Amino acid sequence: MCGIVAYVGHREACPLVIKGLKRLEYRGYDSAGVALMNGHGLKIYKKKGKVAALEHELDGKETHATIGMGHTRWATHGEPNDVNAHPHYSFHRKLAIIHNGIIENYAAIKQALLKKGHTFSSDTDTEVLGQFIEDIWEHQAGASNAGTLEDAVRLALQEVVGAYAIVIMNEADPTQLIAARKGSPLVIGVGENEFFLASDATPIVEYTKDVIYLNDYEIAVIKDGTLKVVTLDNTTTTPYVHKIELELEAIEKGGFDHFMLKEIFEQPRSIADSMRGRVQADDATLQLGGLRDYLDKLAKSKRIVIIGCGTSWHAGLVAEYIFEELARIPVEVEYASEFRYRNPIIKEGDIVIAISQSGETADTLAAIELAKSKGATIFGVCNVVGSSIARATDAGAYTHAGPEIGVASTKAFTAQVTVLTLMALAAAKRKGTISDSLFRQLLAELESIPAKVEKVLQAADKIKEIAYIFTYARNFIYLGRGLNFPVALEGALKLKEISYIHAEGYPAAEMKHGPIALIDEDMPVVVIATKDSSYEKIVSNIQEVKARKGRVIAITTEGDTHLPGIVDFTIEIPKVHEVLVPLVSVVPLQLLAYDIAVMRGRNVDQPRNLAKSVTVE
Ligand code: M6R
């Protein structure tokens, strides 16, 4: 969703901000803009469409400045157009503001300002906030207790309901940037006499590794080369400077046509990274540092409730099978967006596991807060280090998949499933519900997964040929049973989000309760039919599809000689223990979706309407 970049220091701000906006393109957006300040005053340039359109707009303009800020907007209030794009001037043009999030009470504030004679050029809640801050500032300036812009920001934000990360430039002070956050991420990069602000560390990493994660209800005031952080109730805090480990190569395409393809091919490494330092198959040890003090609680829990959205929810469904199978703990998996608006029953001894790649998903964050208020212990499984969800949880484990830039989640899914499997194994071991031999076997099998995924990736050309045949299919059905049912859901989600083909995932046996009516010679059916405990059953389901002339693409286990005689196409994967099969069976589905989307000419990394990190509900 929206992206923020700002800079003040000694460098040329405009190219730095534009480059930063490009690094944030992956978040999803529909317009972009910059504000720059130099001897000619505070200037705003903005444009509907991509950052490239904004660059075009800037051609030939006087852009020299050492302070500036930029924004990519994902429309919420008002359609995507030049006027609604950020930054926005305040009413008297003393300030410029950029904003991520939603100001829920903007209509009431706008009414009050309209009564005072204000007019608005955009439909956005952001312009309202900018005018509100300026109004308070001007009002203070006229009073005997004249306040600073910082005071005005603080007072305004005390009145605001909603979520925000904002940055403000002050026309009267070319050294000043004021930023604040509540519910939307904001990272401050600290350099030598220079500061960077961004929605995540990707625009900052090539300049400095020293970053501060602004907390909710904090305001950062950068002025005359110094940084001060205060809370909304005006207490000065001492920010903690983190060293980020992110390397520049991790956020570049590295020779691949798309980030998504790079991330699919990174999985042998990212799965290994999610186990690194945690699994020692040789001596059958498993350690999860972030769970150490909570492992007993997990093992003794009466129930686990897993919450997440999209792909993270699918990883939760896989984990449900694994926790129940190995640790014998009942599991419920729920969409965070539903959980947050119910009155869920949380009992003593319940554990909530929140799964999120970005760690910023608004629905998941809100669901965590609700669960916390009911006394639950919250575990997090996040990819982005220092993210809001990671910080809101009591314990947890990072997935260490590295930055995921493609909107379609791929390596984050396999890393989530890996980490959740480790959690289930650790709980099972502590609880005594797993035999030593199975524990040892699964650790060894886990260590072999990266090589098995590598083998699946070698079938990329064959998958491309199949994708070519089905490029213009209008619908797809994905079927799986047991642990492969969530994989079917994930395969369907991948296809629909990047190719815009309608696709549905079903438990294979459910097909006869409705979806079978859709099957004819035009319907491609992807069936994950690996050799496991439900193999015979799923072969029968395939027969049912074939009897109705459906065209079956089957994901089969290496050495299966039976299915190639029945189905239209097979993609083989190596033999994997049943509990771990999703880690491998999902990979061909990621490639199939990718290839079809590319063949249809879609924007794979930034599909229409989608955002990488969904920070609004
Ligand atoms: O960052 P999160 O894991 O919390 O994101 C959840 C979903 O928005 C995300 O998985 C989304 O469904 C992806 N586009 C799926 O590819």
Coordinates of C-alpha atoms and ligand atoms in Angstrom, one line a residue, residues 308-314 355-362 364 381 389 404 406-410 412 416 490 493-494 497 607 610-614, ligand 1:
G308 CA -3.7 -14.5 9.1
C309 CA -4.8 -13.3 5.7
G310 CA -4.4 -14.5 2.2
T311 CA -1.3 -16.7 1.7
S312 CA -0.5 -16.4 5.4
W313 CA -3.9 -17.9 6.2
H314 CA -3.1 -20.8 3.9
I355 CA 1.1 -15.2 10.7
S356 CA 2.2 -12.3 8.4
Q357 CA 4.9 -11.8 5.8
S358 CA 4.9 -8.1 6.0
G359 CA 4.1 -7.9 9.7
E360 CA 2.0 -4.8 8.9
T361 CA -1.4 -6.2 7.8
A362 CA -4.0 -4.1 9.5
T364 CA -4.0 -9.2 11.6
V381 CA 5.4 -15.7 12.6
I389 CA 3.1 -7.5 14.3
E404 CA 9.7 -10.5 -0.6
G406 CA 6.7 -9.6 -5.7
V407 CA 3.1 -8.9 -4.6
A408 CA 2.3 -12.7 -4.9
S409 CA 3.7 -14.4 -1.9
T410 CA 5.9 -17.4 -2.7
A412 CA 7.3 -16.3 2.4
Q416 CA 6.1 -19.8 7.1
E490 CA -2.7 -21.3 -2.5
L493 CA -4.8 -17.7 -5.3
K494 CA -1.5 -17.4 -7.1
E497 CA -4.0 -12.6 -8.4
P607 CA -0.9 -6.9 -10.3
L610 CA -3.3 -5.3 -5.2
A611 CA -0.9 -4.1 -2.5
K612 CA 2.0 -6.0 -1.0
S613 CA 1.3 -4.8 2.5
V614 CA -2.3 -4.2 3.3
Ligands
M6R1 O1 1.9 -9.6 4.8 P1 0.9 -10.6 5.1 O2 1.4 -12.0 5.1 O3 0.1 -10.4 6.4 O4 -0.2 -10.5 3.9 C1 -1.3 -11.2 3.9 C2 -1.9 -11.2 2.5 O5 -2.3 -9.8 2.1 C3 -1.0 -11.8 1.4 O6 -0.6 -13.1 1.7 C4 -1.7 -11.7 0.0 O7 -2.8 -12.6 0.0 C5 -0.7 -12.0 -1.1 N1 -0.9 -11.2 -2.2 C6 -0.8 -13.5 -1.5 O8 0.1 -13.7 -2.6

